[in-house]
CSV table of C-alpha atoms in Angstrom, one decimal:
chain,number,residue,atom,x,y,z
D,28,UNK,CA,-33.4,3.2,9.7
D,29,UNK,CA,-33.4,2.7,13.6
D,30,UNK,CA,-33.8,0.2,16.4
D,31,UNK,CA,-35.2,1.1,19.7
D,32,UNK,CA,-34.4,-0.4,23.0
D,33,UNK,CA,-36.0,-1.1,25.5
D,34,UNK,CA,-39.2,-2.4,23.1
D,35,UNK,CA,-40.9,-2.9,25.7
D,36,UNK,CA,-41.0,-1.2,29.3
D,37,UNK,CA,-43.6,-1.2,32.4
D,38,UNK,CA,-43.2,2.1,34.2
D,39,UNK,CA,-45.0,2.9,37.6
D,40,UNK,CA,-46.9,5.8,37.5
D,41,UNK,CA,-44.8,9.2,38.3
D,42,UNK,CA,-41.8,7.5,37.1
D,43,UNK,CA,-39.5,8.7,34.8
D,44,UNK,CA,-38.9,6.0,31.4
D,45,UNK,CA,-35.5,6.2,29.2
D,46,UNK,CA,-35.3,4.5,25.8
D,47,UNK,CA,-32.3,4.6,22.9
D,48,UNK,CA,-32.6,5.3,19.2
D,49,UNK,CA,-29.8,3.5,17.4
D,50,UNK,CA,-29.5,4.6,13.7
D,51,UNK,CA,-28.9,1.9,11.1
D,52,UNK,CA,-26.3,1.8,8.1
D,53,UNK,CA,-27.0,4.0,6.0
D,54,UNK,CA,-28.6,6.8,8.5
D,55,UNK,CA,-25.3,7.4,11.1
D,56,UNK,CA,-25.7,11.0,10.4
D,57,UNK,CA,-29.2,11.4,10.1
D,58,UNK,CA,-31.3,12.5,13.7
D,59,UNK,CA,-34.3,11.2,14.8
D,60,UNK,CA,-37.2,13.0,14.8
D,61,UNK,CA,-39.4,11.7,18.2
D,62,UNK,CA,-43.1,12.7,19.1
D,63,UNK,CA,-44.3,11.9,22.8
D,64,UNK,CA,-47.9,12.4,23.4
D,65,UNK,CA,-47.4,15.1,20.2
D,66,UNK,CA,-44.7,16.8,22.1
D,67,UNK,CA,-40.9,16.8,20.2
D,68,UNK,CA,-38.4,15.6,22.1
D,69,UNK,CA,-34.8,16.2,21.9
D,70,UNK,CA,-32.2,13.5,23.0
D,71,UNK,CA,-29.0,13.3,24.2
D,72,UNK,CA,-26.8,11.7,20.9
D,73,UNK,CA,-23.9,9.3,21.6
D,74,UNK,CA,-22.5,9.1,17.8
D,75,UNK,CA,-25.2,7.1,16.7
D,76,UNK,CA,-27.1,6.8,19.5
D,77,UNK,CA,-29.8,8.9,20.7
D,78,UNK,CA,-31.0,8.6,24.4
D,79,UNK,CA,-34.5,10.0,25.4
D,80,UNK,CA,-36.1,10.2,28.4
D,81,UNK,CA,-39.7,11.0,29.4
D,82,UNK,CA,-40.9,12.1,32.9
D,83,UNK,CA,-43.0,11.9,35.4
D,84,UNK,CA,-45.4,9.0,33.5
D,85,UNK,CA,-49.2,9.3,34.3
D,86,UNK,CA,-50.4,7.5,31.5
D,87,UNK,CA,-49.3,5.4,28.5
D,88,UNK,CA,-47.2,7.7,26.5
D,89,UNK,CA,-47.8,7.6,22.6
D,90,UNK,CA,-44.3,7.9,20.9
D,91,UNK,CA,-43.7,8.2,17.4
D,92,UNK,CA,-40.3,8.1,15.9
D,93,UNK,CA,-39.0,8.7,12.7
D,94,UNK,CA,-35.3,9.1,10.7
D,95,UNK,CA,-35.1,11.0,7.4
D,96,UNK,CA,-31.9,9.5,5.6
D,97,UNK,CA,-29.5,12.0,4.0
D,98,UNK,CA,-28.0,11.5,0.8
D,99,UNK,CA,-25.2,9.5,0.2
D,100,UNK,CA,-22.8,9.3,-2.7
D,101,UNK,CA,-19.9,6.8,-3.9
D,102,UNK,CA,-16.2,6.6,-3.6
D,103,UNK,CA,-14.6,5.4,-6.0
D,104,UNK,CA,-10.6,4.1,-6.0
D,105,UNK,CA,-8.9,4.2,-9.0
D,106,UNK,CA,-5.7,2.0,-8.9
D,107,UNK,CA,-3.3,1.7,-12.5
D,108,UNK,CA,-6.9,2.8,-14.5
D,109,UNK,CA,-8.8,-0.4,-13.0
D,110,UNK,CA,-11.3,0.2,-9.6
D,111,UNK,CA,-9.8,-0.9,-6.7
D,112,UNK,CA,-12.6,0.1,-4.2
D,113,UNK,CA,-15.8,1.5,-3.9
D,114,UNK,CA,-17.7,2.4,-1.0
D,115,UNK,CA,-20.6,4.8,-0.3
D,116,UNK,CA,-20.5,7.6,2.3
D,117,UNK,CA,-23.4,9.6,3.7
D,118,UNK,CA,-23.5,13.4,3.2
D,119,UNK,CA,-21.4,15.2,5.5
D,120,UNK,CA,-19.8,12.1,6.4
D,121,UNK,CA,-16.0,11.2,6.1
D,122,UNK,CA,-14.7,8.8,3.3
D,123,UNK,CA,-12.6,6.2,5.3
D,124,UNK,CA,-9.2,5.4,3.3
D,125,UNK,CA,-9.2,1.7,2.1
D,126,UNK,CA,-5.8,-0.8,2.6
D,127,UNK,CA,-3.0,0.4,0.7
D,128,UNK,CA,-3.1,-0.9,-3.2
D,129,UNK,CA,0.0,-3.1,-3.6
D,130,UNK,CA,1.8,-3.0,-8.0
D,131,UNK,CA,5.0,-5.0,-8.2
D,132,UNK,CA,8.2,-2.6,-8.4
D,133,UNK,CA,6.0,0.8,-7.8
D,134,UNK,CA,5.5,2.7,-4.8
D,135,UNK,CA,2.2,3.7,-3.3
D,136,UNK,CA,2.0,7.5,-2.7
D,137,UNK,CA,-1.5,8.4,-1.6
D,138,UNK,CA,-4.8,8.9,-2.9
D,139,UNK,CA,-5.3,11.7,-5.2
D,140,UNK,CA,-8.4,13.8,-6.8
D,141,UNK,CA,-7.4,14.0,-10.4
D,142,UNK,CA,-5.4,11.6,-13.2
D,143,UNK,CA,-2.1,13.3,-12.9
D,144,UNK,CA,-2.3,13.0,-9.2
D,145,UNK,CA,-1.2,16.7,-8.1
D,146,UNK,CA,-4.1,17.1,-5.4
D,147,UNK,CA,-4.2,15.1,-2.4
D,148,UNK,CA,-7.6,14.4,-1.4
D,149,UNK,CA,-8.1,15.4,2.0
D,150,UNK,CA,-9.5,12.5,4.3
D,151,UNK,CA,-10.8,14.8,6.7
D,152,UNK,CA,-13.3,16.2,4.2
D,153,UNK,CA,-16.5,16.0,4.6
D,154,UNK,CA,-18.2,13.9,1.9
D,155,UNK,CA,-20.7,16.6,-0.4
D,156,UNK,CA,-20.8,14.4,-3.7
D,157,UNK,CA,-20.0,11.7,-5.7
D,158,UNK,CA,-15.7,11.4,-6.0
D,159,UNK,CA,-13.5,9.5,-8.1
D,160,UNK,CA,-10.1,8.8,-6.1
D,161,UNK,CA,-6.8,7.9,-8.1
D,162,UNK,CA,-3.7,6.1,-7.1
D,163,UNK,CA,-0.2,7.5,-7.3
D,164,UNK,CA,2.7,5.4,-7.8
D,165,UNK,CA,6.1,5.9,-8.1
D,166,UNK,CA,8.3,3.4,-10.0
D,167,UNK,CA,11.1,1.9,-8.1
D,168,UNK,CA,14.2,2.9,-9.2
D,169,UNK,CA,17.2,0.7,-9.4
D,170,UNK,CA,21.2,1.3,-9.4
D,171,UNK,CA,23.3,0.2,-12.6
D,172,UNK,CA,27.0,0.4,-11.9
D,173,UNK,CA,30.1,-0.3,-14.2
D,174,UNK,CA,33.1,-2.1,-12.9
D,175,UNK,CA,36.9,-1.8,-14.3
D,176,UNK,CA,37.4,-5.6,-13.8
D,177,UNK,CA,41.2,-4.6,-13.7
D,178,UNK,CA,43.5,-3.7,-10.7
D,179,UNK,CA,44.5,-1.2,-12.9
D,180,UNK,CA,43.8,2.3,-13.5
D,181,UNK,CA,41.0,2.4,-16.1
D,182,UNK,CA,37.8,5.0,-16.2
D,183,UNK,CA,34.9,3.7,-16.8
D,184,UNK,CA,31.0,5.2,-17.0
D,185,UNK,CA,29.6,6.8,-14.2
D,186,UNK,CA,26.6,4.6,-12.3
D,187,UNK,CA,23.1,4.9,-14.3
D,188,UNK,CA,19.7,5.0,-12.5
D,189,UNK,CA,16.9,3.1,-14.0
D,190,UNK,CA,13.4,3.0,-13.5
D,191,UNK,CA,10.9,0.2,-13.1
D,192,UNK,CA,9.4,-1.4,-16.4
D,193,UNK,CA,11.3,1.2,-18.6
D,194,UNK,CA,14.4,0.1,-21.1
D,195,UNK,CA,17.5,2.3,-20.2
D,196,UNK,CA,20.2,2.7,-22.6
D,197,UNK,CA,23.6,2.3,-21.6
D,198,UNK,CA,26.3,4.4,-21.5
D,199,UNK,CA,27.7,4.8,-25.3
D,200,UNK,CA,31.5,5.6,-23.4
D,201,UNK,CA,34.1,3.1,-24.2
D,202,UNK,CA,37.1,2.5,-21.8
D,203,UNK,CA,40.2,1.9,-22.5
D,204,UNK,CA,43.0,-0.2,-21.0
D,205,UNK,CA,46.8,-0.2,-22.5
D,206,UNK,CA,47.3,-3.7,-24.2
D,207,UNK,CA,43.4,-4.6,-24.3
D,208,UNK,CA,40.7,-4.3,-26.0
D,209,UNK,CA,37.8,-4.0,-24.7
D,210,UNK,CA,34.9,-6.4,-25.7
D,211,UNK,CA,31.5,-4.8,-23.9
D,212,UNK,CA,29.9,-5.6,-20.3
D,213,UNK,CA,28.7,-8.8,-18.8
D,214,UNK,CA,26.9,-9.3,-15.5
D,215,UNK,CA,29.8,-11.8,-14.2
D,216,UNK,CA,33.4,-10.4,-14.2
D,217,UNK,CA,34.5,-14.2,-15.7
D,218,UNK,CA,32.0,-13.3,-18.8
D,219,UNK,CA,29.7,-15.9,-18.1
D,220,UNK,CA,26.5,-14.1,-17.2
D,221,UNK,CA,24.2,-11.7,-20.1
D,222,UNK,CA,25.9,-9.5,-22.2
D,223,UNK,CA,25.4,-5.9,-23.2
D,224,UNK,CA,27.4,-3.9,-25.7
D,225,UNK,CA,28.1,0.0,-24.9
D,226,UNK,CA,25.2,1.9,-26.1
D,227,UNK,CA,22.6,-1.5,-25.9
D,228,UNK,CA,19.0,-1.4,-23.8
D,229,UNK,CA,19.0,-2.8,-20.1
D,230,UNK,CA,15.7,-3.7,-19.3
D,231,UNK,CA,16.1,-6.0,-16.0
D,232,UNK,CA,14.5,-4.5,-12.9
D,233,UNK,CA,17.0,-4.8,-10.1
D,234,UNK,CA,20.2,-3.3,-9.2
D,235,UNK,CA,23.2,-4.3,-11.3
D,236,UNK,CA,26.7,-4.5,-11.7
D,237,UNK,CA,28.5,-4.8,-15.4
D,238,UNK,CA,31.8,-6.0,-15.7
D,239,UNK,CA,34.1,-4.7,-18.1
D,240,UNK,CA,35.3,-7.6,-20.4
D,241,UNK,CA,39.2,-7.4,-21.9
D,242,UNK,CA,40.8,-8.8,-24.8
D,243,UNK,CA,44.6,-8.7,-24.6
D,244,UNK,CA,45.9,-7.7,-27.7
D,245,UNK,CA,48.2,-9.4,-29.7
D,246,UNK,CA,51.2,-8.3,-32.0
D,247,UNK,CA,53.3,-9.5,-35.2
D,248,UNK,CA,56.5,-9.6,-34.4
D,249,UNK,CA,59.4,-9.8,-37.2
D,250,UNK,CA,62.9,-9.9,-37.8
D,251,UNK,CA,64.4,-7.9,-40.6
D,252,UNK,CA,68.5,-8.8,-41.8
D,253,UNK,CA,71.4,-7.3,-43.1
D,254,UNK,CA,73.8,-8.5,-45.1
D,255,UNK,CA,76.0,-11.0,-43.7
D,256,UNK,CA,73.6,-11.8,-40.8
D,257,UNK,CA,71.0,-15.2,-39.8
D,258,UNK,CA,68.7,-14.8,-36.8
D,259,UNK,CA,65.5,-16.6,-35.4
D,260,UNK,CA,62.7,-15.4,-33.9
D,261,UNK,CA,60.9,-17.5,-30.7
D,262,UNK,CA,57.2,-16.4,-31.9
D,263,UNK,CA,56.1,-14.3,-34.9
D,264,UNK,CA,53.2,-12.9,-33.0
D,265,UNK,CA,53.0,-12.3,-29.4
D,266,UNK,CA,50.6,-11.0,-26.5
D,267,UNK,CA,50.7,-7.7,-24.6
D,268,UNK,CA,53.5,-7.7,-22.4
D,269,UNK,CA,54.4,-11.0,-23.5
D,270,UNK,CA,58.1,-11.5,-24.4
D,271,UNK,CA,60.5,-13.0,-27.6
D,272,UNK,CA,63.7,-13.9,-27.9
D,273,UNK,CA,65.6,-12.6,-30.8
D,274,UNK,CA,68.4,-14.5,-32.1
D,275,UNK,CA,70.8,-13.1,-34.3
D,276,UNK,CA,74.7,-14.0,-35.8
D,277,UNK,CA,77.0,-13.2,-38.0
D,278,UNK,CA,78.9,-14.6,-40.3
D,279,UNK,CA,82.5,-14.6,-41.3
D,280,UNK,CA,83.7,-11.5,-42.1
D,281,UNK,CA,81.5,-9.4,-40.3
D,282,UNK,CA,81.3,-8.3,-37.1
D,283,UNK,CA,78.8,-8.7,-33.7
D,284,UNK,CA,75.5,-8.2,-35.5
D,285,UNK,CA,73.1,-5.1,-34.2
D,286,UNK,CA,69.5,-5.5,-33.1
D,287,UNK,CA,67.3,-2.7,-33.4
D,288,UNK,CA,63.4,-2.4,-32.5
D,289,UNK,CA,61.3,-0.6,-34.9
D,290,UNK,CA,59.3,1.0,-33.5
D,291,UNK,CA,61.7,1.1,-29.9
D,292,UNK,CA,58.8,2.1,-27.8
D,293,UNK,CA,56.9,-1.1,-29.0
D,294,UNK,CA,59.9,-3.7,-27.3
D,295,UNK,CA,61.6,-3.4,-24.0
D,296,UNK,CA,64.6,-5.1,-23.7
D,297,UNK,CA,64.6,-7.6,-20.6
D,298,UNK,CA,67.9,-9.2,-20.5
D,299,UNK,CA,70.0,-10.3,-23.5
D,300,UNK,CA,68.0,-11.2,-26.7
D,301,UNK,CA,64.9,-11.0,-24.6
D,302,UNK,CA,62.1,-8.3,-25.1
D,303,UNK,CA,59.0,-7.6,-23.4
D,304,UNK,CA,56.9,-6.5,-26.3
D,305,UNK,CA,54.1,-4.1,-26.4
D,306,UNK,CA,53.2,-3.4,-29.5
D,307,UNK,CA,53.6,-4.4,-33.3
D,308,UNK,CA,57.5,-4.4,-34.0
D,309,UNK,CA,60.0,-5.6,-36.5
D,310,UNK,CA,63.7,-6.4,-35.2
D,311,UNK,CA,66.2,-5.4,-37.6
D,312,UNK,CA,69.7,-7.1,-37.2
D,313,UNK,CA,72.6,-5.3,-39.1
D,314,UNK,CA,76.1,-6.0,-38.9
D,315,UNK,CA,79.5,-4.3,-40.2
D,316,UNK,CA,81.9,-5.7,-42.7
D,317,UNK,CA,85.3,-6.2,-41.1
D,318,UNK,CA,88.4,-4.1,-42.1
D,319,UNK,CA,91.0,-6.5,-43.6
D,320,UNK,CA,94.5,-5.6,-43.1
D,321,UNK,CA,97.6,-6.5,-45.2
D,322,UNK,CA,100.8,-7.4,-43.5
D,323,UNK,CA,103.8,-7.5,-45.7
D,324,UNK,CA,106.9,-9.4,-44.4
Protein backbone atom coordinates (compact mmCIF):
# COMPACT_ATOMS: atom_id res chain seq x y z
CA UNK A 1 0.00 0.00 0.00
CA UNK A 2 3.23 2.32 0.09
CA UNK A 3 6.63 2.94 -1.24
CA UNK A 4 9.42 4.40 0.77
CA UNK A 5 12.22 6.56 -0.41
CA UNK A 6 15.18 6.81 0.28
CA UNK A 7 15.44 2.60 0.78
CA UNK A 8 18.40 2.92 1.72
CA UNK A 9 20.34 5.83 3.69
CA UNK A 10 23.84 6.08 5.62
CA UNK A 11 23.50 8.73 8.29
CA UNK A 12 26.51 10.03 10.49
CA UNK A 13 25.95 9.73 13.95
CA UNK A 14 24.05 12.87 15.50
CA UNK A 15 22.53 13.55 12.20
CA UNK A 16 19.17 14.07 11.53
CA UNK A 17 17.53 11.27 8.56
CA UNK A 18 14.26 12.21 6.43
CA UNK A 19 12.36 9.54 4.46
CA UNK A 20 8.84 9.74 2.42
CA UNK A 21 5.84 7.43 2.60
CA UNK A 22 4.03 7.45 -0.74
CA UNK A 23 0.59 5.74 -0.66
CA UNK A 24 -0.42 3.45 -3.50
CA UNK A 25 -3.76 3.26 -5.54
CA UNK A 26 -6.10 2.25 -3.71
CA UNK A 27 -4.76 3.78 -0.08
CA UNK A 28 -4.58 7.88 -1.15
CA UNK A 29 -6.64 8.53 1.83
CA UNK A 30 -5.45 6.09 4.15
CA UNK A 31 -2.30 7.46 6.77
CA UNK A 32 0.49 5.66 7.62
CA UNK A 33 1.05 4.36 10.82
CA UNK A 34 5.21 4.58 11.52
CA UNK A 35 7.13 3.02 14.54
CA UNK A 36 10.87 4.27 15.14
CA UNK A 37 12.72 2.37 17.71
CA UNK A 38 8.75 1.71 19.14
CA UNK A 39 8.16 5.41 19.18
CA UNK A 40 5.07 6.71 16.74
CA UNK A 41 5.84 9.25 14.61
CA UNK A 42 3.82 11.70 12.96
CA UNK A 43 4.63 13.17 9.48
CA UNK A 44 4.15 15.97 7.60
CA UNK A 45 1.46 14.75 4.54
CA UNK A 46 1.79 16.30 1.09
CA UNK A 47 -1.69 14.68 -0.43
CA UNK A 48 -0.36 11.44 -0.64
CA UNK A 49 2.84 11.90 0.59
CA UNK A 50 3.97 11.65 4.06
CA UNK A 51 7.42 13.03 4.95
CA UNK A 52 9.15 11.88 8.33
CA UNK A 53 12.09 12.77 9.87
CA UNK A 54 14.08 11.26 12.74
CA UNK A 55 16.75 13.14 14.80
CA UNK A 56 19.75 13.22 16.24
CA UNK A 57 20.74 9.37 15.05
CA UNK A 58 22.95 7.37 17.58
CA UNK A 59 22.23 4.16 16.39
CA UNK A 60 20.48 2.18 13.66
CA UNK A 61 16.95 3.16 13.97
CA UNK A 62 14.25 0.21 13.73
CA UNK A 63 11.24 1.64 11.67
CA UNK A 64 8.22 -0.14 11.09
CA UNK A 65 5.57 1.18 8.77
CA UNK A 66 2.29 0.22 8.00
CA UNK A 67 -1.15 1.53 5.91
CA UNK A 68 -4.58 0.31 6.89
CA UNK A 69 -6.71 0.74 3.53
CA UNK A 70 -10.18 2.20 3.95
CA UNK A 71 -13.02 1.01 2.18
CA UNK A 72 -13.89 1.73 -1.13
CA UNK A 73 -17.09 1.41 -3.11
CA UNK A 74 -18.14 1.63 -6.97
CA UNK A 75 -19.55 4.31 -9.23
CA UNK A 76 -21.44 3.39 -11.47
CA UNK A 77 -22.66 5.59 -14.81
CA UNK A 78 -25.79 4.83 -16.15
CA UNK A 79 -26.22 6.23 -19.74
CA UNK A 80 -29.81 5.47 -21.96
CA UNK A 81 -30.26 2.13 -19.24
CA UNK A 82 -26.68 0.66 -20.51
CA UNK A 83 -23.30 1.39 -18.07
CA UNK A 84 -21.30 3.85 -19.45
CA UNK A 85 -18.60 3.94 -16.64
CA UNK A 86 -17.52 2.49 -13.58
CA UNK A 87 -14.85 3.42 -11.34
CA UNK A 88 -14.10 2.80 -7.62
CA UNK A 89 -13.57 5.52 -5.08
CA UNK A 90 -12.10 5.30 -1.59
CA UNK A 91 -14.27 6.26 1.49
CA UNK A 92 -14.31 9.81 2.05
CA UNK A 93 -12.91 10.36 -1.31
CA UNK A 94 -14.45 12.35 -4.24
CA UNK A 95 -16.07 10.52 -7.33
CA UNK A 96 -14.27 12.33 -10.32
CA UNK A 97 -16.97 13.00 -13.24
CA UNK A 98 -16.12 10.89 -16.36
CA UNK A 99 -16.19 12.53 -20.24
CA UNK A 100 -19.43 13.62 -21.19
CA UNK A 101 -21.68 10.61 -22.80
CA UNK A 102 -22.48 11.65 -26.38
CA UNK A 103 -26.58 10.04 -28.02
CA UNK A 104 -27.26 11.33 -31.50
CA UNK A 105 -30.04 14.24 -31.41
CA UNK A 106 -30.15 14.40 -27.37
CA UNK A 107 -28.58 16.68 -25.14
CA UNK A 108 -26.39 15.79 -22.17
CA UNK A 109 -27.65 17.46 -18.92
CA UNK A 110 -25.61 16.16 -16.02
CA UNK A 111 -25.35 13.24 -13.90
CA UNK A 112 -28.12 12.45 -11.66
CA UNK A 113 -28.90 10.15 -8.42
CA UNK A 114 -32.18 8.62 -9.40
CA UNK A 115 -34.06 7.22 -12.90
CA UNK A 116 -36.18 10.25 -13.33
CA UNK A 117 -33.13 12.46 -12.94
CA UNK A 118 -34.59 15.22 -10.48
CA UNK A 119 -31.36 15.16 -8.10
CA UNK A 120 -28.17 16.28 -9.15
CA UNK A 121 -25.50 14.40 -7.64
CA UNK A 122 -23.15 16.57 -6.00
CA UNK A 123 -19.44 16.02 -7.16
CA UNK A 124 -18.02 17.57 -4.29
CA UNK A 125 -19.45 14.79 -2.04
CA UNK A 126 -17.57 12.81 -0.31
CA UNK A 127 -17.87 9.17 -1.36
CA UNK A 128 -19.72 7.09 1.89
CA UNK A 129 -21.14 4.02 -0.36
CA UNK A 130 -21.76 2.26 -3.17
CA UNK A 131 -23.75 4.88 -6.02
CA UNK A 132 -25.52 4.38 -9.09
CA UNK A 133 -25.21 7.67 -11.40
CA UNK A 134 -27.84 8.22 -14.25
CA UNK A 135 -27.70 10.30 -17.34
CA UNK A 136 -30.08 13.03 -18.28
CA UNK A 137 -30.80 13.93 -21.74
CA UNK A 138 -32.88 16.14 -23.42
CA UNK A 139 -34.15 15.46 -26.94
CA UNK A 140 -33.33 18.05 -29.47
CA UNK A 141 -35.97 19.81 -30.64
CA UNK A 142 -36.48 20.84 -34.19
CA UNK A 143 -38.64 23.77 -36.05
CA UNK A 144 -41.47 22.72 -38.51
CA UNK A 145 -42.76 25.70 -40.44
CA UNK A 146 -45.56 26.14 -43.14
CA UNK A 147 -45.15 28.26 -46.14
CA UNK A 148 -48.07 29.99 -48.28
CA UNK A 149 -46.18 29.32 -51.56
CA UNK A 150 -48.25 32.28 -52.93
CA UNK A 151 -47.53 36.04 -53.08
CA UNK A 152 -50.79 36.31 -51.99
CA UNK A 153 -52.58 36.74 -48.86
CA UNK A 154 -53.29 33.15 -47.54
CA UNK A 155 -53.14 31.98 -43.64
CA UNK A 156 -51.65 29.08 -43.04
CA UNK A 157 -50.70 26.93 -39.63
CA UNK A 158 -48.67 28.35 -37.13
CA UNK A 159 -44.82 26.75 -36.86
CA UNK A 160 -44.88 23.25 -34.94
CA UNK A 161 -41.98 22.12 -32.63
CA UNK A 162 -40.94 18.66 -32.74
CA UNK A 163 -38.96 16.54 -30.67
CA UNK A 164 -36.11 14.08 -31.44
CA UNK A 165 -37.23 10.34 -32.36
CA UNK A 166 -40.93 11.18 -31.60
CA UNK A 167 -43.79 11.24 -34.68
CA UNK A 168 -45.50 14.68 -34.62
CA UNK A 169 -48.80 15.16 -36.22
CA UNK A 170 -49.40 17.90 -38.31
CA UNK A 171 -51.52 20.61 -38.18
CA UNK A 172 -55.21 19.28 -39.22
CA UNK A 173 -55.88 23.32 -40.58
CA UNK A 174 -56.59 23.60 -44.13
CA UNK A 175 -55.85 26.96 -46.00
CA UNK A 176 -57.51 28.38 -48.47
CA UNK A 177 -56.73 30.43 -51.51
CA UNK A 178 -59.54 32.06 -53.91
CA UNK A 179 -59.43 29.98 -57.27
CA UNK A 180 -57.31 27.03 -55.75
CA UNK A 181 -57.46 24.11 -54.22
CA UNK A 182 -55.31 23.11 -52.08
CA UNK A 183 -53.57 19.65 -52.44
CA UNK A 184 -51.37 19.13 -48.94
CA UNK A 185 -47.57 20.05 -48.14
CA UNK A 186 -44.40 19.05 -49.80
CA UNK A 187 -40.85 19.70 -48.70
CA UNK A 188 -40.07 21.63 -52.21
CA UNK A 189 -42.31 24.58 -53.13
CA UNK A 190 -42.27 22.97 -57.03
CA UNK A 191 -43.87 19.63 -55.31
CA UNK A 192 -41.00 17.53 -56.00
CA UNK A 193 -39.74 16.65 -52.53
CA UNK A 194 -41.97 14.17 -49.69
CA UNK A 195 -45.35 14.78 -49.20
CA UNK A 196 -47.51 15.07 -46.20
CA UNK A 197 -51.37 15.58 -46.10
CA UNK A 198 -52.89 17.97 -43.27
CA UNK A 199 -53.31 15.98 -40.19
CA UNK A 200 -50.37 13.09 -41.40
CA UNK A 201 -47.19 12.10 -38.99
CA UNK A 202 -43.78 13.89 -39.54
CA UNK A 203 -41.22 11.86 -38.24
CA UNK A 204 -37.84 13.43 -39.87
CA UNK A 205 -35.44 14.89 -37.30
CA UNK A 206 -34.36 18.22 -38.54
CA UNK A 207 -35.88 21.54 -39.05
CA UNK A 208 -38.33 21.82 -41.96
CA UNK A 209 -40.20 23.84 -44.16
CA UNK A 210 -43.65 22.52 -45.98
CA UNK A 211 -44.84 24.15 -48.86
CA UNK A 212 -48.26 24.60 -49.56
CA UNK A 213 -49.25 22.92 -52.87
CA UNK A 214 -52.29 24.67 -55.20
CA UNK A 215 -54.45 23.34 -57.65
CA UNK A 216 -56.12 26.04 -59.78
CA UNK A 217 -59.60 25.32 -60.20
CA UNK A 218 -61.37 24.98 -63.15
CA UNK A 219 -64.94 25.94 -64.35
CA UNK A 220 -67.76 24.80 -67.01
CA UNK A 221 -68.57 27.43 -68.79
CA UNK A 222 -71.95 27.55 -71.08
CA UNK A 223 -73.96 29.50 -73.29
CA UNK A 224 -77.65 29.42 -72.93
CA UNK A 225 -80.08 31.08 -76.17
CA UNK A 226 -83.09 32.74 -76.91
CA UNK A 227 -85.13 32.65 -79.55
CA UNK A 228 -83.92 34.08 -82.63
CA UNK A 229 -80.22 34.06 -81.44
CA UNK A 230 -76.65 31.66 -82.53
CA UNK A 231 -73.60 32.17 -80.46
CA UNK A 232 -70.21 30.25 -79.81
CA UNK A 233 -68.33 29.83 -76.98
CA UNK A 234 -64.11 29.85 -77.12
CA UNK A 235 -63.82 27.03 -74.34
CA UNK A 236 -66.59 25.11 -72.48
CA UNK A 237 -64.44 24.90 -69.39
CA UNK A 238 -61.93 27.33 -68.19
CA UNK A 239 -59.20 28.00 -65.38
CA UNK A 240 -59.48 30.56 -62.52
CA UNK A 241 -59.08 33.88 -63.81
CA UNK A 242 -58.77 32.47 -67.09
CA UNK A 243 -60.94 34.22 -69.82
CA UNK A 244 -63.68 33.24 -72.83
CA UNK A 245 -65.00 34.86 -75.49
CA UNK A 246 -68.70 34.75 -76.04
CA UNK A 247 -70.07 35.11 -79.30
CA UNK A 248 -73.45 35.78 -79.92
CA UNK A 249 -75.89 37.14 -83.11
CA UNK A 250 -79.03 37.55 -84.09
CA UNK A 251 -80.97 36.89 -86.60
CA UNK A 252 -83.41 38.68 -88.91
CA UNK A 253 -86.04 40.09 -87.19
CA UNK A 254 -84.59 40.53 -83.99
CA UNK A 255 -82.61 42.83 -82.55
CA UNK A 256 -78.77 43.24 -80.96
CA UNK A 257 -78.81 40.05 -78.81
CA UNK A 258 -78.23 40.45 -74.80
CA UNK A 259 -75.56 38.54 -72.91
CA UNK A 260 -76.05 37.89 -69.38
CA UNK A 261 -73.73 35.96 -66.83
CA UNK A 262 -75.41 33.64 -64.43
CA UNK A 263 -74.15 33.80 -61.80
CA UNK A 264 -72.59 37.76 -62.59
CA UNK A 265 -70.16 37.52 -59.77
CA UNK A 266 -68.70 34.32 -61.43
CA UNK A 267 -67.56 36.39 -65.04
CA UNK A 268 -65.99 39.87 -65.27
CA UNK A 269 -66.38 41.42 -68.39
CA UNK A 270 -62.91 42.50 -69.90
CA UNK A 271 -63.53 44.10 -73.10
CA UNK A 272 -66.25 43.22 -75.65
CA UNK A 273 -67.36 39.49 -75.64
CA UNK A 274 -64.40 38.88 -73.43
CA UNK A 275 -64.74 37.67 -69.70
CA UNK A 276 -62.38 36.89 -67.09
CA UNK A 277 -64.17 34.05 -65.41
CA UNK A 278 -64.02 33.02 -61.87
CA UNK A 279 -66.29 30.65 -61.24
CA UNK A 280 -68.85 28.08 -62.79
CA UNK A 281 -71.16 30.31 -65.16
CA UNK A 282 -73.71 29.92 -67.96
CA UNK A 283 -74.00 33.00 -70.54
CA UNK A 284 -77.39 33.47 -71.55
CA UNK A 285 -77.97 35.46 -74.87
CA UNK A 286 -81.57 36.89 -75.39
CA UNK A 287 -82.70 39.04 -77.90
CA UNK A 288 -86.04 41.12 -78.77
CA UNK A 289 -88.40 40.66 -81.62
CA UNK A 290 -88.50 43.81 -83.76
CA UNK A 291 -91.66 45.98 -83.97
CA UNK A 292 -92.84 45.84 -87.66
CA UNK A 293 -94.51 48.93 -88.88
CA UNK A 294 -97.14 49.28 -91.80
CA UNK A 295 -96.81 52.19 -94.04
CA UNK A 296 -99.84 52.78 -96.15
CA UNK A 297 -99.44 55.03 -99.35
Amino acid sequence: GYSVSPKNAVVESGENFTFTVTLSDGYKTATPVVFVNGQEMSGVKNEDVFTYTVSDTTAQPVISISVVPKPQYTVTYISNGSIYSISTVEENAKASQPSAPERYGYTFGGWYTDRNCTSLYDFQAEITNAVTLYAKWTANTYAVEYNKNTTEDVSVPNEQTKEHDTVLILSSVIPSRVGYTFAGWNTRADGSGTSYGAGSELSVNSNITLYAQWKINRYTVTLITGEGVTGTLSANEAAHNETVTVIAASGNGYNPPVITAVPRENAELVSEGIYKIIGPVSFVAVAETKTIYTASF
